[in-house]
Amino acid sequence: MPADRPARGDSPEIAAEALKTGRLVILPTETVYGLAADASNPQAVARIFEAKGRPRFNPLIAHVANAVDAEAIAVFDAKARALAEAFWPGPLTIVAPVRDRERVCDLARAGLDSVAVRVPGHPRARAVIGAFGGPVVAPSANRSGRPSPTTFGDALEETGQAVGAAVDGGPCAVGVESTVVSVLDGQVALLRPGSVTREEIEAVAGPLAEGGQGRRSPGRLALHYAPDAPVRIEADGARDGEILLGFGAGVGDPRWSLSPSGDLREAAANLFRLLREADRSKPSGIAVSPIPTKGLGEAINDRLRRAAGFVG
Ligand code: TXA
Ligand code: MG
Protein backbone atom coordinates (compact mmCIF):
# COMPACT_ATOMS: atom_id res chain seq x y z
CA MET A 1 0.00 0.00 0.00
CA PRO A 2 1.27 3.45 -0.82
CA ALA A 3 2.09 5.36 2.37
CA ASP A 4 0.22 8.45 1.17
CA ARG A 5 -3.15 6.69 0.92
CA PRO A 6 -5.89 8.79 2.59
CA ALA A 7 -6.99 7.42 5.95
CA ARG A 8 -10.52 6.80 4.62
CA GLY A 9 -9.32 4.82 1.63
CA ASP A 10 -9.42 5.48 -2.10
CA SER A 11 -12.26 6.78 -4.26
CA PRO A 12 -14.30 4.40 -6.47
CA GLU A 13 -12.72 6.08 -9.53
CA ILE A 14 -9.19 5.34 -8.33
CA ALA A 15 -10.27 1.78 -7.56
CA ALA A 16 -11.71 1.39 -11.08
CA GLU A 17 -8.41 2.60 -12.58
CA ALA A 18 -6.50 0.04 -10.49
CA LEU A 19 -8.82 -2.73 -11.75
CA LYS A 20 -8.26 -1.63 -15.36
CA THR A 21 -4.49 -2.02 -14.93
CA GLY A 22 -4.87 -5.56 -13.54
CA ARG A 23 -4.37 -4.69 -9.90
CA LEU A 24 -6.45 -5.83 -6.93
CA VAL A 25 -8.86 -3.69 -4.93
CA ILE A 26 -10.37 -3.92 -1.45
CA LEU A 27 -14.10 -3.65 -2.24
CA PRO A 28 -16.73 -2.95 0.43
CA THR A 29 -20.02 -4.82 0.04
CA GLU A 30 -23.07 -5.11 2.30
CA THR A 31 -22.08 -8.69 3.26
CA VAL A 32 -18.29 -8.71 3.80
CA TYR A 33 -15.28 -6.92 2.28
CA GLY A 34 -14.14 -8.40 -1.03
CA LEU A 35 -10.76 -8.67 -2.76
CA ALA A 36 -11.65 -7.62 -6.30
CA ALA A 37 -10.13 -8.03 -9.77
CA ASP A 38 -11.15 -7.59 -13.41
CA ALA A 39 -13.07 -10.81 -14.15
CA SER A 40 -11.81 -10.96 -17.73
CA ASN A 41 -8.11 -10.73 -16.82
CA PRO A 42 -6.58 -14.12 -15.88
CA GLN A 43 -3.35 -12.55 -14.53
CA ALA A 44 -5.33 -10.29 -12.24
CA VAL A 45 -7.53 -13.20 -11.11
CA ALA A 46 -4.44 -15.31 -10.41
CA ARG A 47 -3.25 -12.54 -8.07
CA ILE A 48 -6.38 -13.03 -5.98
CA PHE A 49 -5.60 -16.70 -5.36
CA GLU A 50 -2.00 -15.81 -4.58
CA ALA A 51 -2.93 -13.02 -2.14
CA LYS A 52 -5.48 -15.21 -0.33
CA GLY A 53 -3.22 -18.25 -0.32
CA ARG A 54 -6.11 -20.36 -1.60
CA PRO A 55 -5.08 -24.02 -1.61
CA ARG A 56 -6.81 -24.60 -4.93
CA PHE A 57 -8.62 -22.59 -7.54
CA ASN A 58 -12.16 -22.14 -6.28
CA PRO A 59 -14.64 -20.42 -8.55
CA LEU A 60 -15.30 -16.76 -7.75
CA ILE A 61 -18.43 -14.61 -7.77
CA ALA A 62 -18.75 -12.06 -10.60
CA HIS A 63 -20.21 -8.81 -9.27
CA VAL A 64 -22.17 -6.76 -11.81
CA ALA A 65 -24.18 -3.53 -11.81
CA ASN A 66 -27.64 -4.91 -12.63
CA ALA A 67 -29.66 -7.88 -13.89
CA VAL A 68 -29.13 -6.94 -17.55
CA ASP A 69 -25.36 -7.13 -17.08
CA ALA A 70 -25.83 -10.43 -15.23
CA GLU A 71 -27.68 -11.93 -18.19
CA ALA A 72 -24.85 -10.83 -20.49
CA ILE A 73 -22.56 -13.32 -18.73
CA ALA A 74 -25.02 -15.99 -17.48
CA VAL A 75 -28.06 -17.78 -18.91
CA PHE A 76 -31.09 -17.17 -16.68
CA ASP A 77 -34.33 -19.14 -16.81
CA ALA A 78 -37.64 -17.87 -15.36
CA LYS A 79 -36.70 -18.94 -11.81
CA ALA A 80 -33.32 -17.19 -11.93
CA ARG A 81 -35.04 -14.05 -13.22
CA ALA A 82 -37.62 -14.16 -10.44
CA LEU A 83 -34.85 -14.53 -7.82
CA ALA A 84 -32.86 -11.66 -9.33
CA GLU A 85 -35.97 -9.49 -9.42
CA ALA A 86 -36.82 -10.29 -5.78
CA PHE A 87 -33.37 -9.99 -4.16
CA TRP A 88 -31.12 -7.74 -6.28
CA PRO A 89 -29.40 -5.53 -5.49
CA GLY A 90 -28.59 -7.57 -2.40
CA PRO A 91 -26.91 -10.55 -0.75
CA LEU A 92 -27.96 -13.34 -3.16
CA THR A 93 -25.55 -15.07 -5.58
CA ILE A 94 -27.01 -17.01 -8.50
CA VAL A 95 -25.02 -19.81 -10.17
CA ALA A 96 -26.24 -20.36 -13.75
CA PRO A 97 -24.82 -21.63 -17.07
CA VAL A 98 -22.09 -19.34 -18.37
CA ARG A 99 -22.92 -17.31 -21.50
CA ASP A 100 -19.71 -15.29 -22.00
CA ARG A 101 -16.50 -17.20 -21.25
CA GLU A 102 -14.30 -14.17 -21.95
CA ARG A 103 -15.84 -11.59 -19.67
CA VAL A 104 -15.54 -14.05 -16.77
CA CYS A 105 -12.36 -15.93 -17.60
CA ASP A 106 -11.81 -19.67 -17.08
CA LEU A 107 -9.63 -19.19 -14.03
CA ALA A 108 -12.35 -17.09 -12.34
CA ARG A 109 -14.86 -19.91 -12.97
CA ALA A 110 -12.32 -22.63 -12.10
CA GLY A 111 -13.00 -24.02 -15.56
CA LEU A 112 -16.70 -24.70 -14.86
CA ASP A 113 -19.51 -24.27 -17.39
CA SER A 114 -21.44 -22.27 -14.80
CA VAL A 115 -20.81 -18.82 -13.38
CA ALA A 116 -21.77 -17.26 -10.04
CA VAL A 117 -23.23 -13.75 -10.33
CA ARG A 118 -24.45 -11.14 -7.91
CA VAL A 119 -25.51 -7.49 -7.88
CA PRO A 120 -24.26 -6.04 -4.59
CA GLY A 121 -26.37 -3.53 -2.70
CA HIS A 122 -23.58 -1.43 -1.17
CA PRO A 123 -23.47 2.00 -2.89
CA ARG A 124 -19.64 2.08 -2.94
CA ALA A 125 -19.42 -1.40 -4.49
CA ARG A 126 -21.90 -0.23 -7.11
CA ALA A 127 -19.85 2.93 -7.71
CA VAL A 128 -16.66 0.90 -8.29
CA ILE A 129 -18.38 -1.53 -10.67
CA GLY A 130 -20.07 1.36 -12.50
CA ALA A 131 -16.80 3.27 -12.93
CA PHE A 132 -14.99 0.11 -14.03
CA GLY A 133 -17.72 -0.87 -16.51
CA GLY A 134 -17.51 -4.68 -16.41
CA PRO A 135 -17.83 -7.74 -14.15
CA VAL A 136 -15.58 -7.72 -11.08
CA VAL A 137 -14.74 -10.99 -9.33
CA ALA A 138 -14.37 -10.77 -5.57
CA PRO A 139 -13.99 -13.44 -2.93
CA SER A 140 -14.00 -12.33 0.69
CA ALA A 141 -10.83 -10.32 1.41
CA ASN A 142 -9.49 -12.66 4.12
CA ARG A 143 -6.52 -14.94 3.67
CA SER A 144 -7.76 -18.48 3.02
CA GLY A 145 -9.42 -20.21 5.98
CA ARG A 146 -9.72 -17.08 8.16
CA PRO A 147 -12.85 -15.15 9.12
CA SER A 148 -14.13 -12.79 6.44
CA PRO A 149 -13.38 -9.09 7.14
CA THR A 150 -16.41 -6.95 7.95
CA THR A 151 -14.59 -3.66 8.64
CA PHE A 152 -12.18 -1.66 6.48
CA GLY A 153 -9.39 -2.09 9.04
CA ASP A 154 -9.81 -5.88 9.13
CA ALA A 155 -9.76 -6.04 5.32
CA LEU A 156 -6.52 -4.02 5.17
CA GLU A 157 -4.99 -6.26 7.82
CA GLU A 158 -5.85 -9.42 5.84
CA THR A 159 -4.92 -8.57 2.25
CA GLY A 160 -4.22 -4.81 2.14
CA GLN A 161 -0.56 -5.38 1.23
CA ALA A 162 -1.62 -7.04 -2.05
CA VAL A 163 -3.88 -4.32 -3.46
CA GLY A 164 -3.48 -1.26 -5.68
CA ALA A 165 -6.44 0.53 -4.10
CA ALA A 166 -8.73 0.10 -1.10
CA VAL A 167 -12.23 1.57 -0.74
CA ASP A 168 -13.66 2.21 2.73
CA GLY A 169 -17.38 1.44 2.96
CA GLY A 170 -17.69 1.42 6.73
CA PRO A 171 -18.75 -1.67 8.70
CA CYS A 172 -20.67 -4.26 6.65
CA ALA A 173 -24.38 -4.17 7.48
CA VAL A 174 -25.05 -7.89 6.88
CA GLY A 175 -21.83 -9.45 8.16
CA VAL A 176 -22.08 -12.94 6.61
CA GLU A 177 -21.47 -13.79 2.96
CA SER A 178 -24.22 -13.88 0.36
CA THR A 179 -26.56 -16.82 0.02
CA VAL A 180 -25.45 -18.94 -2.98
CA VAL A 181 -28.08 -20.79 -5.02
CA SER A 182 -27.66 -22.66 -8.27
CA VAL A 183 -30.36 -22.46 -10.92
CA LEU A 184 -29.43 -25.24 -13.31
CA ASP A 185 -31.69 -27.51 -15.39
CA GLY A 186 -34.76 -25.84 -13.90
CA GLN A 187 -33.75 -26.82 -10.35
CA VAL A 188 -32.91 -24.38 -7.57
CA ALA A 189 -30.44 -25.66 -4.94
CA LEU A 190 -29.00 -23.94 -1.89
CA LEU A 191 -25.19 -24.14 -2.12
CA ARG A 192 -24.32 -21.83 0.79
CA PRO A 193 -26.73 -20.46 3.40
CA GLY A 194 -26.56 -16.71 3.84
CA SER A 195 -28.61 -13.71 4.84
CA VAL A 196 -31.33 -14.37 2.28
CA THR A 197 -32.97 -17.30 4.02
CA ARG A 198 -34.12 -20.67 2.67
CA GLU A 199 -37.72 -19.64 3.43
CA GLU A 200 -37.37 -16.38 1.46
CA ILE A 201 -35.95 -18.23 -1.56
CA GLU A 202 -38.65 -20.90 -1.50
CA ALA A 203 -41.33 -18.18 -1.39
CA VAL A 204 -40.05 -16.92 -4.76
CA ALA A 205 -38.71 -20.01 -6.55
CA GLY A 206 -40.66 -22.90 -4.99
CA PRO A 207 -39.21 -25.86 -3.07
CA LEU A 208 -35.42 -26.22 -3.14
CA ALA A 209 -33.81 -29.33 -4.64
CA GLU A 210 -32.63 -31.75 -1.92
CA GLY A 211 -28.99 -32.29 -1.05
CA GLY A 212 -27.76 -29.19 -2.83
CA GLN A 213 -25.77 -27.58 -0.08
CA GLY A 214 -22.06 -28.07 -0.29
CA ARG A 215 -22.25 -30.57 -3.14
CA ARG A 216 -21.73 -28.27 -6.06
CA SER A 217 -20.05 -25.43 -4.24
CA PRO A 218 -16.43 -26.48 -4.56
CA GLY A 219 -15.13 -23.74 -2.27
CA ARG A 220 -16.43 -25.04 1.00
CA LEU A 221 -13.57 -26.26 3.16
CA ALA A 222 -14.20 -27.94 6.51
CA LEU A 223 -12.03 -25.59 8.57
CA HIS A 224 -13.06 -22.19 7.31
CA TYR A 225 -13.82 -18.79 8.77
CA ALA A 226 -11.55 -19.86 11.62
CA PRO A 227 -9.73 -17.62 14.11
CA ASP A 228 -6.46 -18.89 15.67
CA ALA A 229 -8.10 -19.80 18.99
CA PRO A 230 -10.20 -22.99 19.03
CA VAL A 231 -13.93 -22.32 18.73
CA ARG A 232 -16.41 -24.23 20.93
CA ILE A 233 -20.03 -23.89 19.82
CA GLU A 234 -23.35 -24.36 21.67
CA ALA A 235 -21.56 -23.51 24.89
CA ASP A 236 -23.59 -22.82 28.02
CA GLY A 237 -20.79 -20.74 29.57
CA ALA A 238 -17.09 -19.85 29.41
CA ARG A 239 -14.49 -22.32 30.70
CA ASP A 240 -11.17 -21.16 32.17
CA GLY A 241 -9.37 -18.77 29.82
CA GLU A 242 -12.16 -18.73 27.26
CA ILE A 243 -14.06 -15.73 25.95
CA LEU A 244 -17.80 -16.36 25.62
CA LEU A 245 -19.63 -14.80 22.68
CA GLY A 246 -23.13 -14.71 24.14
CA PHE A 247 -26.52 -14.48 22.51
CA GLY A 248 -29.58 -13.11 24.30
CA ALA A 249 -30.20 -11.16 27.49
CA GLY A 250 -27.90 -11.75 30.45
CA VAL A 251 -25.65 -14.27 28.68
CA GLY A 252 -21.97 -13.53 29.36
CA ASP A 253 -20.22 -10.15 29.20
CA PRO A 254 -22.32 -7.69 27.13
CA ARG A 255 -19.12 -6.41 25.45
CA TRP A 256 -18.73 -9.85 23.86
CA SER A 257 -22.40 -10.41 23.04
CA LEU A 258 -23.37 -11.24 19.46
CA SER A 259 -26.76 -9.73 20.25
CA PRO A 260 -27.91 -8.85 23.78
CA SER A 261 -31.52 -8.78 22.56
CA GLY A 262 -31.27 -12.14 20.78
CA ASP A 263 -31.63 -10.62 17.28
CA LEU A 264 -30.23 -12.79 14.46
CA ARG A 265 -29.52 -9.87 12.12
CA GLU A 266 -27.48 -8.13 14.77
CA ALA A 267 -25.66 -11.39 15.56
CA ALA A 268 -24.75 -11.92 11.87
CA ALA A 269 -23.46 -8.37 11.57
CA ASN A 270 -21.27 -8.81 14.69
CA LEU A 271 -20.11 -12.41 14.14
CA PHE A 272 -16.80 -12.12 12.26
CA ARG A 273 -15.77 -8.86 13.95
CA LEU A 274 -16.21 -10.38 17.43
CA LEU A 275 -14.43 -13.62 16.46
CA ARG A 276 -11.48 -11.48 15.35
CA GLU A 277 -11.55 -9.20 18.38
CA ALA A 278 -11.74 -12.15 20.75
CA ASP A 279 -8.84 -13.81 18.93
CA ARG A 280 -6.66 -10.70 19.37
CA SER A 281 -6.72 -11.08 23.16
CA LYS A 282 -5.27 -14.61 22.72
CA PRO A 283 -7.79 -16.56 24.83
CA SER A 284 -7.39 -20.31 25.39
CA GLY A 285 -10.57 -20.66 23.34
CA ILE A 286 -13.67 -18.88 22.07
CA ALA A 287 -16.97 -20.29 23.32
CA VAL A 288 -20.19 -19.35 21.53
CA SER A 289 -23.73 -19.58 22.94
CA PRO A 290 -26.32 -21.67 21.09
CA ILE A 291 -27.89 -19.75 18.20
CA PRO A 292 -31.40 -20.62 16.97
CA THR A 293 -31.30 -22.42 13.61
CA LYS A 294 -34.30 -20.74 11.93
CA GLY A 295 -34.01 -18.08 9.23
CA LEU A 296 -30.67 -16.25 9.27
CA GLY A 297 -29.62 -18.62 12.07
CA GLU A 298 -28.91 -21.29 9.43
CA ALA A 299 -26.10 -19.15 7.93
CA ILE A 300 -24.71 -18.16 11.36
CA ASN A 301 -24.61 -21.78 12.55
CA ASP A 302 -23.04 -22.86 9.24
CA ARG A 303 -20.17 -20.36 9.69
CA LEU A 304 -19.75 -21.31 13.37
CA ARG A 305 -19.58 -25.05 12.64
CA ARG A 306 -16.89 -24.33 10.06
CA ALA A 307 -14.99 -22.03 12.42
CA ALA A 308 -15.08 -24.91 14.93
CA GLY A 309 -13.83 -27.32 12.24
CA PHE A 310 -16.90 -29.57 12.32
CA VAL A 311 -18.20 -29.54 8.77
CA GLY A 312 -16.93 -31.67 5.93
O1 TXA B 1 -20.99 -12.08 0.08
C1 TXA B 1 -20.25 -12.63 -0.73
O2 TXA B 1 -20.65 -13.51 -1.51
C2 TXA B 1 -18.77 -12.19 -0.76
C3 TXA B 1 -18.73 -10.73 -1.21
C4 TXA B 1 -17.33 -10.21 -1.35
O3 TXA B 1 -19.48 -10.57 -2.40
N1 TXA B 1 -18.01 -13.03 -1.61
C5 TXA B 1 -17.70 -14.31 -1.28
O4 TXA B 1 -16.94 -14.98 -2.23
O5 TXA B 1 -18.08 -14.84 -0.27
P1 TXA B 1 -16.19 -16.36 -1.94
O6 TXA B 1 -15.27 -16.56 -3.08
O7 TXA B 1 -15.62 -16.35 -0.57
O8 TXA B 1 -17.33 -17.43 -2.04
C6 TXA B 1 -17.87 -17.82 -3.30
C7 TXA B 1 -18.67 -19.09 -3.14
C8 TXA B 1 -17.77 -20.29 -2.91
O9 TXA B 1 -18.38 -21.15 -1.96
C9 TXA B 1 -17.71 -20.91 -4.31
O10 TXA B 1 -17.42 -22.28 -4.28
C10 TXA B 1 -19.11 -20.62 -4.82
O11 TXA B 1 -19.41 -19.33 -4.35
N2 TXA B 1 -19.16 -20.62 -6.30
C11 TXA B 1 -18.65 -19.70 -7.14
N3 TXA B 1 -18.84 -20.07 -8.43
C12 TXA B 1 -19.50 -21.24 -8.40
C13 TXA B 1 -19.97 -22.13 -9.40
N4 TXA B 1 -19.82 -21.88 -10.70
N5 TXA B 1 -20.61 -23.25 -9.00
C14 TXA B 1 -20.78 -23.51 -7.68
N6 TXA B 1 -20.35 -22.71 -6.68
C15 TXA B 1 -19.71 -21.59 -7.04
MG1 MG C 1 -14.69 -16.56 1.62
Coordinates of N, CA and C in Angstrom, one line a residue, residues 5 29 45 109 158 189 194 206 214 277 286 301:
R5 N -1.7 7.0 1.1 CA -3.2 6.7 0.9 C -4.0 7.4 2.0
T29 N -18.7 -4.4 0.5 CA -20.0 -4.8 0.0 C -20.9 -4.9 1.3
V45 N -6.8 -12.2 -11.9 CA -7.5 -13.2 -11.1 C -6.5 -14.1 -10.4
R109 N -13.8 -18.9 -13.1 CA -14.9 -19.9 -13.0 C -14.3 -21.3 -12.6
E158 N -5.9 -8.1 6.5 CA -5.8 -9.4 5.8 C -5.1 -9.4 4.5
A189 N -31.1 -25.0 -6.1 CA -30.4 -25.7 -4.9 C -29.7 -24.6 -4.1
G194 N -27.0 -18.1 3.6 CA -26.6 -16.7 3.8 C -27.7 -15.9 4.4
G206 N -40.1 -21.6 -5.3 CA -40.7 -22.9 -5.0 C -39.7 -23.7 -4.2
G214 N -23.4 -27.5 -0.4 CA -22.1 -28.1 -0.3 C -21.6 -28.9 -1.5
E277 N -11.9 -10.0 17.2 CA -11.5 -9.2 18.4 C -11.2 -10.1 19.5
I286 N -12.5 -19.8 22.2 CA -13.7 -18.9 22.1 C -14.9 -19.8 22.1
N301 N -25.1 -20.5 12.1 CA -24.6 -21.8 12.5 C -23.7 -22.5 11.6

